[in-house]
Amino acid sequence: YNCVNIYLDESGDLGFNLTNSSKNLVMAAMATADDRDLSRLPKRVRRKLNISGMDKEIKFSNSSSIIRDYFLEHINVSECWIVWGAVNKRKMENKFGRDRRALYNYLCSKVLCDMFKSVHSKNINLFIDRSPMKPGQRDELDRLIHEVLKENHSGNFQPKLIVRHLDSLNCQCLQTLDFIVGSIYQSVEHSNDRYVDQISEKIIGGQHIENKQTPGGVLARAPSGAHIPPGTYLQFYTVTY
């Protein structure tokens, strides 16, 4: 490809409160060489399902199963591929303490490491759902991402990378990605595979990371009926340290 666009978003929260926080933090990256259909999908959903409030973002978390199914059905026939990662925050606390930004950057590097290995392109545009950061943290993250690409790009020459942090309200593809990462979150956090199974053919890699020792270390699982394109790889496992 001459250019590939990658979109990155997370689900769950960065908190470590045992009562009010999510157990897991999940992150997903969606890559495509042609994002026209994916960018039109939120407007198509509004029109097809008569959803009002064009100035408001459609979110997986507050959408009906009908809306979720419509998004996922169209994502599954689009030209894209998906890599995801998840960390069990409570079991990783001894690794990061309660440093939320270190946890976010760690998961980001894991997901993008796998995604960059799957991208064969001269140019990469990376769009990240903007999150609140202290001064300097966004620059630190961008430097980390460039280093991850340097160490994990495919081909002989490193692609040119442009990183943009966008408000998802102003980026239709990030709104579409929200339904992908929301589906994966439902599977990881609540063992509900109803939604992620609908896009299993698009998922080429995923890992759930826990900081504990278990026999064997890796649990492999492939989604039923998944078609894996030639030259890509499939990873569904739990990494333990």
PDB file of C-alpha atoms in Angstrom:
ATOM      1  CA  TYR A   1       0.000   0.000   0.000  1.00  0.00           C
ATOM      2  CA  ASN A   2       0.996   3.586  -0.454  1.00  0.00           C
ATOM      3  CA  CYS A   3      -0.842   4.630   2.704  1.00  0.00           C
ATOM      4  CA  VAL A   4      -2.635   2.862   5.548  1.00  0.00           C
ATOM      5  CA  ASN A   5      -4.736   4.565   8.213  1.00  0.00           C
ATOM      6  CA  ILE A   6      -4.732   3.087  11.724  1.00  0.00           C
ATOM      7  CA  TYR A   7      -7.272   4.078  14.374  1.00  0.00           C
ATOM      8  CA  LEU A   8      -6.657   3.433  18.086  1.00  0.00           C
ATOM      9  CA  ASP A   9      -9.111   3.505  20.988  1.00  0.00           C
ATOM     10  CA  GLU A  10      -9.572   1.938  24.411  1.00  0.00           C
ATOM     11  CA  SER A  11     -12.453   0.687  26.532  1.00  0.00           C
ATOM     12  CA  GLY A  12     -12.635   0.363  30.286  1.00  0.00           C
ATOM     13  CA  ASP A  13     -10.898   2.894  32.483  1.00  0.00           C
ATOM     14  CA  LEU A  14      -7.452   3.570  33.890  1.00  0.00           C
ATOM     15  CA  GLY A  15      -8.543   3.530  37.530  1.00  0.00           C
ATOM     16  CA  PHE A  16      -7.423   0.997  40.130  1.00  0.00           C
ATOM     17  CA  ASN A  17     -10.397   1.326  42.482  1.00  0.00           C
ATOM     18  CA  LEU A  18     -11.557  -2.223  43.215  1.00  0.00           C
ATOM     19  CA  THR A  19     -15.177  -1.124  43.582  1.00  0.00           C
ATOM     20  CA  ASN A  20     -15.795   1.404  40.816  1.00  0.00           C
ATOM     21  CA  SER A  21     -13.160   0.655  38.167  1.00  0.00           C
ATOM     22  CA  SER A  22     -13.220  -1.898  35.389  1.00  0.00           C
ATOM     23  CA  LYS A  23     -11.232  -5.077  35.931  1.00  0.00           C
ATOM     24  CA  ASN A  24      -9.563  -4.791  32.531  1.00  0.00           C
ATOM     25  CA  LEU A  25      -8.305  -2.091  30.215  1.00  0.00           C
ATOM     26  CA  VAL A  26      -8.863  -3.021  26.571  1.00  0.00           C
ATOM     27  CA  MET A  27      -7.349  -1.345  23.515  1.00  0.00           C
ATOM     28  CA  ALA A  28      -7.950  -2.010  19.827  1.00  0.00           C
ATOM     29  CA  ALA A  29      -6.380  -0.807  16.598  1.00  0.00           C
ATOM     30  CA  MET A  30      -8.195  -0.880  13.268  1.00  0.00           C
ATOM     31  CA  ALA A  31      -6.189  -0.590  10.036  1.00  0.00           C
ATOM     32  CA  THR A  32      -7.460   0.096   6.530  1.00  0.00           C
ATOM     33  CA  ALA A  33      -6.118   1.271   3.202  1.00  0.00           C
ATOM     34  CA  ASP A  34      -9.544   2.651   2.270  1.00  0.00           C
ATOM     35  CA  ASP A  35     -11.614   4.080   5.114  1.00  0.00           C
ATOM     36  CA  ARG A  36     -14.410   5.647   3.060  1.00  0.00           C
ATOM     37  CA  ASP A  37     -17.055   3.043   3.960  1.00  0.00           C
ATOM     38  CA  LEU A  38     -15.989   2.970   7.606  1.00  0.00           C
ATOM     39  CA  SER A  39     -16.134   6.759   7.864  1.00  0.00           C
ATOM     40  CA  ARG A  40     -19.655   6.829   6.380  1.00  0.00           C
ATOM     41  CA  LEU A  41     -20.979   4.143   8.694  1.00  0.00           C
ATOM     42  CA  PRO A  42     -22.091   6.337  11.655  1.00  0.00           C
ATOM     43  CA  LYS A  43     -24.161   8.585   9.352  1.00  0.00           C
ATOM     44  CA  ARG A  44     -25.563   5.539   7.567  1.00  0.00           C
ATOM     45  CA  VAL A  45     -26.642   4.083  10.910  1.00  0.00           C
ATOM     46  CA  ARG A  46     -28.377   7.325  11.892  1.00  0.00           C
ATOM     47  CA  ARG A  47     -30.229   7.463   8.609  1.00  0.00           C
ATOM     48  CA  LYS A  48     -31.134   3.768   8.425  1.00  0.00           C
ATOM     49  CA  LEU A  49     -32.268   3.466  12.052  1.00  0.00           C
ATOM     50  CA  ASN A  50     -33.711   6.993  12.377  1.00  0.00           C
ATOM     51  CA  ILE A  51     -31.390   8.071  15.182  1.00  0.00           C
ATOM     52  CA  SER A  52     -31.714  11.725  16.140  1.00  0.00           C
ATOM     53  CA  GLY A  53     -29.082  14.033  17.590  1.00  0.00           C
ATOM     54  CA  MET A  54     -26.558  14.479  14.793  1.00  0.00           C
ATOM     55  CA  ASP A  55     -24.364  16.569  17.116  1.00  0.00           C
ATOM     56  CA  LYS A  56     -23.962  13.658  19.527  1.00  0.00           C
ATOM     57  CA  GLU A  57     -21.633  10.693  19.192  1.00  0.00           C
ATOM     58  CA  ILE A  58     -23.062   7.191  18.864  1.00  0.00           C
ATOM     59  CA  LYS A  59     -21.352   5.022  21.479  1.00  0.00           C
ATOM     60  CA  PHE A  60     -21.309   1.244  21.873  1.00  0.00           C
ATOM     61  CA  SER A  61     -21.920   1.546  25.608  1.00  0.00           C
ATOM     62  CA  ASN A  62     -25.270   3.326  25.304  1.00  0.00           C
ATOM     63  CA  SER A  63     -26.525   1.772  22.043  1.00  0.00           C
ATOM     64  CA  SER A  64     -29.155  -0.907  21.628  1.00  0.00           C
ATOM     65  CA  SER A  65     -28.301  -4.368  20.346  1.00  0.00           C
ATOM     66  CA  ILE A  66     -29.916  -3.393  17.024  1.00  0.00           C
ATOM     67  CA  ILE A  67     -27.498  -0.501  16.560  1.00  0.00           C
ATOM     68  CA  ARG A  68     -24.535  -2.599  17.673  1.00  0.00           C
ATOM     69  CA  ASP A  69     -25.421  -5.403  15.282  1.00  0.00           C
ATOM     70  CA  TYR A  70     -25.805  -2.965  12.376  1.00  0.00           C
ATOM     71  CA  PHE A  71     -22.352  -1.475  12.992  1.00  0.00           C
ATOM     72  CA  LEU A  72     -20.677  -4.864  13.388  1.00  0.00           C
ATOM     73  CA  GLU A  73     -22.382  -6.371  10.358  1.00  0.00           C
ATOM     74  CA  HIS A  74     -20.989  -3.619   8.136  1.00  0.00           C
ATOM     75  CA  ILE A  75     -17.559  -3.641   9.788  1.00  0.00           C
ATOM     76  CA  ASN A  76     -17.326  -7.357   9.045  1.00  0.00           C
ATOM     77  CA  VAL A  77     -17.681  -6.757   5.286  1.00  0.00           C
ATOM     78  CA  SER A  78     -15.402  -3.705   5.187  1.00  0.00           C
ATOM     79  CA  GLU A  79     -11.753  -3.564   4.126  1.00  0.00           C
ATOM     80  CA  CYS A  80     -10.026  -3.508   7.499  1.00  0.00           C
ATOM     81  CA  TRP A  81      -8.150  -5.634  10.010  1.00  0.00           C
ATOM     82  CA  ILE A  82      -8.037  -5.463  13.793  1.00  0.00           C
ATOM     83  CA  VAL A  83      -5.504  -6.073  16.561  1.00  0.00           C
ATOM     84  CA  TRP A  84      -6.399  -5.810  20.244  1.00  0.00           C
ATOM     85  CA  GLY A  85      -4.794  -6.083  23.657  1.00  0.00           C
ATOM     86  CA  ALA A  86      -6.064  -6.139  27.230  1.00  0.00           C
ATOM     87  CA  VAL A  87      -4.497  -5.954  30.684  1.00  0.00           C
ATOM     88  CA  ASN A  88      -5.966  -7.154  33.944  1.00  0.00           C
ATOM     89  CA  LYS A  89      -5.213  -4.024  35.957  1.00  0.00           C
ATOM     90  CA  ARG A  90      -5.407  -5.613  39.385  1.00  0.00           C
ATOM     91  CA  LYS A  91      -2.901  -8.293  38.421  1.00  0.00           C
ATOM     92  CA  MET A  92      -0.561  -5.741  36.814  1.00  0.00           C
ATOM     93  CA  GLU A  93      -0.577  -3.280  39.716  1.00  0.00           C
ATOM     94  CA  ASN A  94       2.752  -4.541  41.063  1.00  0.00           C
ATOM     95  CA  LYS A  95       4.284  -3.766  37.638  1.00  0.00           C
ATOM     96  CA  PHE A  96       2.968  -0.211  37.290  1.00  0.00           C
ATOM     97  CA  GLY A  97       1.880   0.724  40.802  1.00  0.00           C
ATOM     98  CA  ARG A  98      -0.997   3.099  40.121  1.00  0.00           C
ATOM     99  CA  ASP A  99       0.671   4.956  37.274  1.00  0.00           C
ATOM    100  CA  ARG A 100      -2.216   5.262  34.834  1.00  0.00           C
ATOM    101  CA  ARG A 101      -0.173   6.792  32.031  1.00  0.00           C
ATOM    102  CA  ALA A 102       2.483   4.058  32.229  1.00  0.00           C
ATOM    103  CA  LEU A 103      -0.280   1.445  31.989  1.00  0.00           C
ATOM    104  CA  TYR A 104      -1.837   3.171  28.965  1.00  0.00           C
ATOM    105  CA  ASN A 105       1.514   3.549  27.181  1.00  0.00           C
ATOM    106  CA  TYR A 106       2.409  -0.076  27.885  1.00  0.00           C
ATOM    107  CA  LEU A 107      -0.805  -1.417  26.360  1.00  0.00           C
ATOM    108  CA  CYS A 108      -0.556   1.011  23.452  1.00  0.00           C
ATOM    109  CA  SER A 109       2.946  -0.248  22.618  1.00  0.00           C
ATOM    110  CA  LYS A 110       1.809  -3.892  22.786  1.00  0.00           C
ATOM    111  CA  VAL A 111      -1.117  -3.367  20.422  1.00  0.00           C
ATOM    112  CA  LEU A 112       0.799  -1.207  17.948  1.00  0.00           C
ATOM    113  CA  CYS A 113       3.744  -3.597  17.960  1.00  0.00           C
ATOM    114  CA  ASP A 114       1.506  -6.333  16.546  1.00  0.00           C
ATOM    115  CA  MET A 115      -0.344  -3.946  14.249  1.00  0.00           C
ATOM    116  CA  PHE A 116       2.797  -2.419  12.706  1.00  0.00           C
ATOM    117  CA  LYS A 117       4.091  -5.907  11.904  1.00  0.00           C
ATOM    118  CA  SER A 118       0.958  -6.508   9.826  1.00  0.00           C
ATOM    119  CA  VAL A 119       1.118  -3.254   7.838  1.00  0.00           C
ATOM    120  CA  HIS A 120       2.932  -3.162   4.506  1.00  0.00           C
ATOM    121  CA  SER A 121       2.817   0.488   3.489  1.00  0.00           C
ATOM    122  CA  LYS A 122       5.044   3.432   2.629  1.00  0.00           C
ATOM    123  CA  ASN A 123       3.003   5.776   4.806  1.00  0.00           C
ATOM    124  CA  ILE A 124       0.995   5.301   8.000  1.00  0.00           C
ATOM    125  CA  ASN A 125      -1.463   7.752   9.506  1.00  0.00           C
ATOM    126  CA  LEU A 126      -2.270   6.913  13.126  1.00  0.00           C
ATOM    127  CA  PHE A 127      -5.395   8.480  14.644  1.00  0.00           C
ATOM    128  CA  ILE A 128      -5.729   8.161  18.423  1.00  0.00           C
ATOM    129  CA  ASP A 129      -8.875   8.906  20.374  1.00  0.00           C
ATOM    130  CA  ARG A 130      -7.762  11.899  22.406  1.00  0.00           C
ATOM    131  CA  SER A 131      -7.596  11.416  26.161  1.00  0.00           C
ATOM    132  CA  PRO A 132      -6.734  13.928  28.900  1.00  0.00           C
ATOM    133  CA  MET A 133      -2.969  14.182  29.349  1.00  0.00           C
ATOM    134  CA  LYS A 134      -0.625  16.361  31.347  1.00  0.00           C
ATOM    135  CA  PRO A 135       1.819  18.631  29.491  1.00  0.00           C
ATOM    136  CA  GLY A 136       4.462  16.558  27.766  1.00  0.00           C
ATOM    137  CA  GLN A 137       2.640  13.240  28.054  1.00  0.00           C
ATOM    138  CA  ARG A 138       1.293  13.358  24.516  1.00  0.00           C
ATOM    139  CA  ASP A 139       4.772  14.056  23.131  1.00  0.00           C
ATOM    140  CA  GLU A 140       6.139  11.194  25.239  1.00  0.00           C
ATOM    141  CA  LEU A 141       3.512   8.846  23.827  1.00  0.00           C
ATOM    142  CA  ASP A 142       4.249   9.959  20.264  1.00  0.00           C
ATOM    143  CA  ARG A 143       7.967   9.295  20.757  1.00  0.00           C
ATOM    144  CA  LEU A 144       7.166   5.845  22.130  1.00  0.00           C
ATOM    145  CA  ILE A 145       4.968   5.058  19.120  1.00  0.00           C
ATOM    146  CA  HIS A 146       7.697   6.080  16.668  1.00  0.00           C
ATOM    147  CA  GLU A 147      10.152   3.847  18.531  1.00  0.00           C
ATOM    148  CA  VAL A 148       7.708   0.922  18.393  1.00  0.00           C
ATOM    149  CA  LEU A 149       7.379   1.400  14.630  1.00  0.00           C
ATOM    150  CA  LYS A 150      11.155   1.582  14.216  1.00  0.00           C
ATOM    151  CA  GLU A 151      11.571  -1.778  15.943  1.00  0.00           C
ATOM    152  CA  ASN A 152       8.551  -3.567  14.465  1.00  0.00           C
ATOM    153  CA  HIS A 153       7.832  -2.304  10.962  1.00  0.00           C
ATOM    154  CA  SER A 154       7.504  -4.767   8.122  1.00  0.00           C
ATOM    155  CA  GLY A 155       9.659  -4.513   5.022  1.00  0.00           C
ATOM    156  CA  ASN A 156      13.145  -3.091   4.567  1.00  0.00           C
ATOM    157  CA  PHE A 157      12.274   0.572   4.964  1.00  0.00           C
ATOM    158  CA  GLN A 158      10.500   2.237   7.868  1.00  0.00           C
ATOM    159  CA  PRO A 159       7.192   3.815   6.814  1.00  0.00           C
ATOM    160  CA  LYS A 160       6.608   7.515   7.291  1.00  0.00           C
ATOM    161  CA  LEU A 161       4.366   7.875  10.336  1.00  0.00           C
ATOM    162  CA  ILE A 162       2.080  10.775  11.226  1.00  0.00           C
ATOM    163  CA  VAL A 163       0.326  10.619  14.617  1.00  0.00           C
ATOM    164  CA  ARG A 164      -2.813  12.635  15.301  1.00  0.00           C
ATOM    165  CA  HIS A 165      -4.838  12.843  18.520  1.00  0.00           C
ATOM    166  CA  LEU A 166      -8.468  13.565  17.680  1.00  0.00           C
ATOM    167  CA  ASP A 167     -11.744  14.023  19.486  1.00  0.00           C
ATOM    168  CA  SER A 168     -13.835  11.045  18.390  1.00  0.00           C
ATOM    169  CA  LEU A 169     -16.831  13.357  18.019  1.00  0.00           C
ATOM    170  CA  ASN A 170     -15.036  14.822  15.000  1.00  0.00           C
ATOM    171  CA  CYS A 171     -13.750  11.524  13.566  1.00  0.00           C
ATOM    172  CA  GLN A 172     -16.273   9.095  12.111  1.00  0.00           C
ATOM    173  CA  CYS A 173     -13.809   6.192  11.930  1.00  0.00           C
ATOM    174  CA  LEU A 174     -13.017   6.520  15.637  1.00  0.00           C
ATOM    175  CA  GLN A 175     -16.759   6.325  16.286  1.00  0.00           C
ATOM    176  CA  THR A 176     -16.863   3.137  14.241  1.00  0.00           C
ATOM    177  CA  LEU A 177     -13.867   1.767  16.140  1.00  0.00           C
ATOM    178  CA  ASP A 178     -15.714   2.353  19.407  1.00  0.00           C
ATOM    179  CA  PHE A 179     -18.059  -0.489  18.445  1.00  0.00           C
ATOM    180  CA  ILE A 180     -15.095  -2.766  17.807  1.00  0.00           C
ATOM    181  CA  VAL A 181     -13.317  -2.085  21.076  1.00  0.00           C
ATOM    182  CA  GLY A 182     -16.651  -2.172  22.928  1.00  0.00           C
ATOM    183  CA  SER A 183     -17.326  -5.633  21.529  1.00  0.00           C
ATOM    184  CA  ILE A 184     -13.912  -6.884  22.617  1.00  0.00           C
ATOM    185  CA  TYR A 185     -14.394  -5.332  26.052  1.00  0.00           C
ATOM    186  CA  GLN A 186     -17.656  -7.223  26.482  1.00  0.00           C
ATOM    187  CA  SER A 187     -15.800 -10.452  25.752  1.00  0.00           C
ATOM    188  CA  VAL A 188     -12.810  -9.773  28.008  1.00  0.00           C
ATOM    189  CA  GLU A 189     -14.606  -8.100  30.927  1.00  0.00           C
ATOM    190  CA  HIS A 190     -17.931  -9.971  30.924  1.00  0.00           C
ATOM    191  CA  SER A 191     -17.214 -13.184  28.951  1.00  0.00           C
ATOM    192  CA  ASN A 192     -19.878 -12.101  26.455  1.00  0.00           C
ATOM    193  CA  ASP A 193     -18.773 -13.095  22.951  1.00  0.00           C
ATOM    194  CA  ARG A 194     -22.071 -12.194  21.266  1.00  0.00           C
ATOM    195  CA  TYR A 195     -20.652  -9.085  19.622  1.00  0.00           C
ATOM    196  CA  VAL A 196     -16.995  -9.930  19.047  1.00  0.00           C
ATOM    197  CA  ASP A 197     -17.970 -13.129  17.242  1.00  0.00           C
ATOM    198  CA  GLN A 198     -19.575 -10.968  14.549  1.00  0.00           C
ATOM    199  CA  ILE A 199     -16.213  -9.427  13.603  1.00  0.00           C
ATOM    200  CA  SER A 200     -13.936 -12.400  14.292  1.00  0.00           C
ATOM    201  CA  GLU A 201     -12.970 -12.625  10.616  1.00  0.00           C
ATOM    202  CA  LYS A 202     -11.406  -9.164  10.853  1.00  0.00           C
ATOM    203  CA  ILE A 203      -9.339  -9.819  13.992  1.00  0.00           C
ATOM    204  CA  ILE A 204      -5.798 -10.937  13.204  1.00  0.00           C
ATOM    205  CA  GLY A 205      -4.311 -10.698  16.705  1.00  0.00           C
ATOM    206  CA  GLY A 206      -5.164 -10.222  20.346  1.00  0.00           C
ATOM    207  CA  GLN A 207      -3.592 -10.749  23.747  1.00  0.00           C
ATOM    208  CA  HIS A 208      -4.790 -10.591  27.336  1.00  0.00           C
ATOM    209  CA  ILE A 209      -1.892  -9.799  29.629  1.00  0.00           C
ATOM    210  CA  GLU A 210      -1.797 -10.774  33.287  1.00  0.00           C
ATOM    211  CA  ASN A 211       1.103 -10.438  35.698  1.00  0.00           C
ATOM    212  CA  LYS A 212       0.960 -13.839  37.370  1.00  0.00           C
ATOM    213  CA  GLN A 213       2.320 -17.340  36.948  1.00  0.00           C
ATOM    214  CA  THR A 214       0.088 -20.062  35.557  1.00  0.00           C
ATOM    215  CA  PRO A 215       0.953 -23.510  34.171  1.00  0.00           C
ATOM    216  CA  GLY A 216       1.788 -23.386  30.479  1.00  0.00           C
ATOM    217  CA  GLY A 217       1.827 -19.603  30.310  1.00  0.00           C
ATOM    218  CA  VAL A 218      -0.164 -19.300  27.084  1.00  0.00           C
ATOM    219  CA  LEU A 219      -3.770 -20.167  26.320  1.00  0.00           C
ATOM    220  CA  ALA A 220      -4.476 -20.251  22.587  1.00  0.00           C
ATOM    221  CA  ARG A 221      -7.984 -19.759  21.226  1.00  0.00           C
ATOM    222  CA  ALA A 222      -9.109 -19.186  17.648  1.00  0.00           C
ATOM    223  CA  PRO A 223     -12.597 -17.816  16.897  1.00  0.00           C
ATOM    224  CA  SER A 224     -14.916 -20.279  15.207  1.00  0.00           C
ATOM    225  CA  GLY A 225     -15.160 -19.863  11.441  1.00  0.00           C
ATOM    226  CA  ALA A 226     -12.523 -17.133  11.266  1.00  0.00           C
ATOM    227  CA  HIS A 227     -10.878 -16.587   7.895  1.00  0.00           C
ATOM    228  CA  ILE A 228      -7.261 -15.521   8.259  1.00  0.00           C
ATOM    229  CA  PRO A 229      -5.861 -13.736   5.187  1.00  0.00           C
ATOM    230  CA  PRO A 230      -2.563 -15.056   3.775  1.00  0.00           C
ATOM    231  CA  GLY A 231       0.509 -13.421   5.279  1.00  0.00           C
ATOM    232  CA  THR A 232      -1.189 -12.459   8.541  1.00  0.00           C
ATOM    233  CA  TYR A 233      -1.156 -14.166  11.892  1.00  0.00           C
ATOM    234  CA  LEU A 234      -3.666 -15.011  14.582  1.00  0.00           C
ATOM    235  CA  GLN A 235      -2.989 -14.610  18.281  1.00  0.00           C
ATOM    236  CA  PHE A 236      -5.574 -15.181  20.985  1.00  0.00           C
ATOM    237  CA  TYR A 237      -3.724 -15.875  24.178  1.00  0.00           C
ATOM    238  CA  THR A 238      -3.153 -14.931  27.767  1.00  0.00           C
ATOM    239  CA  VAL A 239       0.381 -13.776  28.456  1.00  0.00           C
ATOM    240  CA  THR A 240       1.565 -14.301  32.017  1.00  0.00           C
ATOM    241  CA  TYR A 241       4.741 -13.077  33.667  1.00  0.00           C
TER     242      TYR A 241
END
